[in-house]
Amino acid sequence: MPRLIAPDVSYHSSWLEGSAEFDGAHRDGAGAEDWPLEELDDDHSFRRFVDALVNDARPESPRKPGYVPCTYLWIMDGDTFLGSLAIRHELNDFLLNEGGHIGYSVRPSARRRGHAAAALASALPIALELGISRILLTCDEDNAGSRATIEKNGGVYEDSRNGKRRYWIEPA
């Protein structure tokens, strides 16, 4: 059964395999924008990457302008990396309009099996523990899979902005 875990260097090879499936496409919730995949093949670089992901949850950690504290989690099935999920602790203007509190991506070979919906369901109580009582999620207008994932988890459509559908979830 898939579960959310904190990033862990022991899953290096599975993470690389899963990340390679994206073939350079953006991976929402991965936190890997500044880390070339080729560089992360190296054990030392991967350890630095994992440390950076874990440390990003701390408000005092340094981050790029416009970025907010974020809890990164990996979607795992046993030792197999299925995808990534990020819980952004607060909203800035960009996140309010287009990004939301939670972003996720599932590796292409593991899609259409309910992993994203299960991961989002598991992330909602974590967001509540972080003090986020009303959770914003967004998806591209034409992303029927993400739309279904959000709605399955109680997302209530508010509006669309800049090609993004915006949903609010108020977990119990």
Coordinates of C-alpha atoms in Angstrom, one line a residue:
M1 CA 0.0 0.0 0.0
P2 CA 1.5 3.4 -0.9
R3 CA 2.5 5.7 1.9
L4 CA 4.0 9.2 2.3
I5 CA 7.5 9.4 3.8
A6 CA 10.1 12.1 4.4
P7 CA 12.7 12.1 1.7
D8 CA 15.4 9.5 2.4
V9 CA 18.7 8.8 0.8
S10 CA 18.1 5.0 1.1
Y11 CA 15.7 5.3 -1.9
H12 CA 18.3 6.9 -4.2
S13 CA 18.2 4.4 -7.1
S14 CA 14.3 4.1 -7.0
W15 CA 14.0 7.9 -6.9
L16 CA 16.4 8.3 -9.9
E17 CA 14.4 5.6 -11.9
G18 CA 11.1 7.3 -11.2
S19 CA 12.3 10.8 -11.8
A20 CA 13.9 9.8 -15.2
E21 CA 10.4 8.8 -16.4
F22 CA 9.4 12.4 -16.4
D23 CA 11.9 13.0 -19.2
G24 CA 12.7 16.5 -18.1
A25 CA 9.0 17.6 -17.6
H26 CA 8.2 19.7 -14.6
R27 CA 7.4 17.6 -11.5
D28 CA 5.1 19.5 -9.2
G29 CA 5.9 18.8 -5.5
A30 CA 9.4 17.4 -6.2
G31 CA 11.5 20.4 -5.1
A32 CA 14.1 19.4 -7.7
E33 CA 14.0 22.5 -10.0
D34 CA 17.5 23.6 -9.2
W35 CA 19.0 20.0 -9.2
P36 CA 19.9 18.5 -12.6
L37 CA 19.0 14.8 -12.7
E38 CA 22.5 14.0 -13.9
E39 CA 24.0 15.6 -10.8
L40 CA 21.7 13.7 -8.5
D41 CA 23.2 10.4 -9.7
D42 CA 26.1 11.1 -7.4
D43 CA 25.6 9.9 -3.8
H44 CA 27.0 13.0 -2.2
S45 CA 24.8 15.4 -4.3
F46 CA 21.8 13.3 -3.6
R47 CA 22.4 13.5 0.1
R48 CA 22.7 17.3 -0.2
F49 CA 19.4 17.3 -2.2
V50 CA 17.6 15.2 0.4
D51 CA 18.9 17.4 3.3
A52 CA 17.7 20.5 1.4
L53 CA 14.2 19.0 1.0
V54 CA 14.0 18.1 4.6
N55 CA 15.3 21.4 5.9
D56 CA 13.0 23.4 3.7
A57 CA 10.2 22.7 6.2
R58 CA 11.9 24.9 8.7
P59 CA 10.8 28.6 8.5
E60 CA 14.4 29.8 9.3
S61 CA 16.0 27.8 6.4
P62 CA 17.3 30.0 3.6
R63 CA 15.3 29.8 0.4
K64 CA 15.0 31.7 -2.9
P65 CA 13.0 34.9 -3.0
G66 CA 9.3 34.1 -3.5
Y67 CA 9.5 30.6 -2.0
V68 CA 7.7 29.7 1.2
P69 CA 8.5 27.0 3.8
C70 CA 7.5 23.6 2.4
T71 CA 7.2 20.0 3.7
Y72 CA 8.4 17.6 0.9
L73 CA 7.1 14.0 1.0
W74 CA 7.7 11.0 -1.3
I75 CA 4.9 8.7 -2.3
M76 CA 6.4 5.2 -1.8
D77 CA 5.1 1.6 -2.4
G78 CA 7.5 -0.6 -0.5
D79 CA 10.9 0.4 -1.8
T80 CA 9.5 1.9 -5.0
F81 CA 9.3 5.6 -5.5
L82 CA 6.0 6.5 -7.1
G83 CA 6.1 10.3 -6.9
S84 CA 6.4 13.5 -4.8
L85 CA 4.1 15.7 -2.8
A86 CA 4.8 19.2 -1.3
I87 CA 2.8 20.9 1.4
R88 CA 3.5 24.7 1.2
H89 CA 3.0 26.1 4.7
E90 CA 1.7 29.5 3.5
L91 CA 0.5 31.2 0.3
N92 CA 2.2 34.1 -1.5
D93 CA 0.5 35.8 -4.4
F94 CA 1.6 33.2 -7.0
L95 CA 0.5 30.3 -4.8
L96 CA -2.8 32.0 -4.1
N97 CA -3.6 32.4 -7.8
E98 CA -1.9 29.4 -9.4
G99 CA 0.0 27.1 -7.2
G100 CA -1.9 26.3 -4.0
H101 CA -0.8 24.7 -0.7
I102 CA -0.3 21.2 -2.1
G103 CA 1.4 20.1 -5.3
Y104 CA 2.1 16.5 -6.3
S105 CA 3.3 14.4 -9.2
V106 CA 3.2 10.7 -9.9
R107 CA 5.7 8.9 -12.2
P108 CA 4.1 8.1 -15.5
S109 CA 4.3 4.3 -15.1
A110 CA 2.3 4.5 -11.8
R111 CA -0.5 6.8 -13.0
R112 CA -4.2 6.0 -13.2
R113 CA -4.0 3.7 -10.2
G114 CA -5.3 6.1 -7.5
H115 CA -1.9 6.9 -6.0
A116 CA -2.3 10.7 -6.3
A117 CA -5.7 10.6 -4.6
A118 CA -4.4 8.4 -1.8
A119 CA -1.4 10.6 -1.3
L120 CA -3.5 13.7 -1.2
A121 CA -5.8 12.1 1.3
S122 CA -2.8 11.2 3.5
A123 CA -1.4 14.8 3.2
L124 CA -4.5 16.6 4.4
P125 CA -4.1 15.7 8.1
I126 CA -0.4 16.7 7.8
A127 CA -1.5 20.1 6.4
L128 CA -3.9 20.4 9.4
E129 CA -1.0 19.7 11.8
L130 CA 1.0 22.4 10.1
G131 CA -1.9 24.9 10.9
I132 CA -3.4 25.0 7.4
S133 CA -7.1 24.7 8.1
R134 CA -8.3 25.6 4.6
I135 CA -6.2 24.1 1.9
L136 CA -6.0 25.5 -1.7
L137 CA -5.2 23.1 -4.6
T138 CA -4.9 24.0 -8.2
C139 CA -4.7 22.1 -11.5
D140 CA -4.5 23.0 -15.2
E141 CA -7.9 23.5 -16.8
D142 CA -7.3 20.5 -19.1
N143 CA -5.9 18.1 -16.4
A144 CA -8.9 15.8 -15.9
G145 CA -6.9 13.4 -13.7
S146 CA -5.8 16.0 -11.2
R147 CA -9.3 17.6 -11.3
A148 CA -10.8 14.2 -10.3
T149 CA -8.1 13.6 -7.6
I150 CA -8.9 17.0 -6.0
E151 CA -12.7 16.5 -6.2
K152 CA -12.4 13.0 -4.8
N153 CA -10.7 14.5 -1.7
G154 CA -13.5 17.1 -1.2
G155 CA -12.2 19.9 -3.3
V156 CA -14.8 22.6 -3.9
Y157 CA -14.2 24.6 -7.1
E158 CA -13.9 28.3 -6.6
D159 CA -12.8 29.8 -9.9
S160 CA -10.2 29.7 -12.6
R161 CA -7.2 32.0 -13.0
N162 CA -4.5 32.0 -15.6
G163 CA -5.5 28.6 -16.9
K164 CA -5.7 27.0 -13.4
R165 CA -8.7 25.7 -11.7
R166 CA -8.7 26.6 -8.0
Y167 CA -10.2 24.3 -5.3
W168 CA -10.5 24.6 -1.5
I169 CA -10.6 21.7 0.9
E170 CA -11.6 22.1 4.5
P171 CA -10.6 18.7 6.1
A172 CA -12.6 17.5 9.1

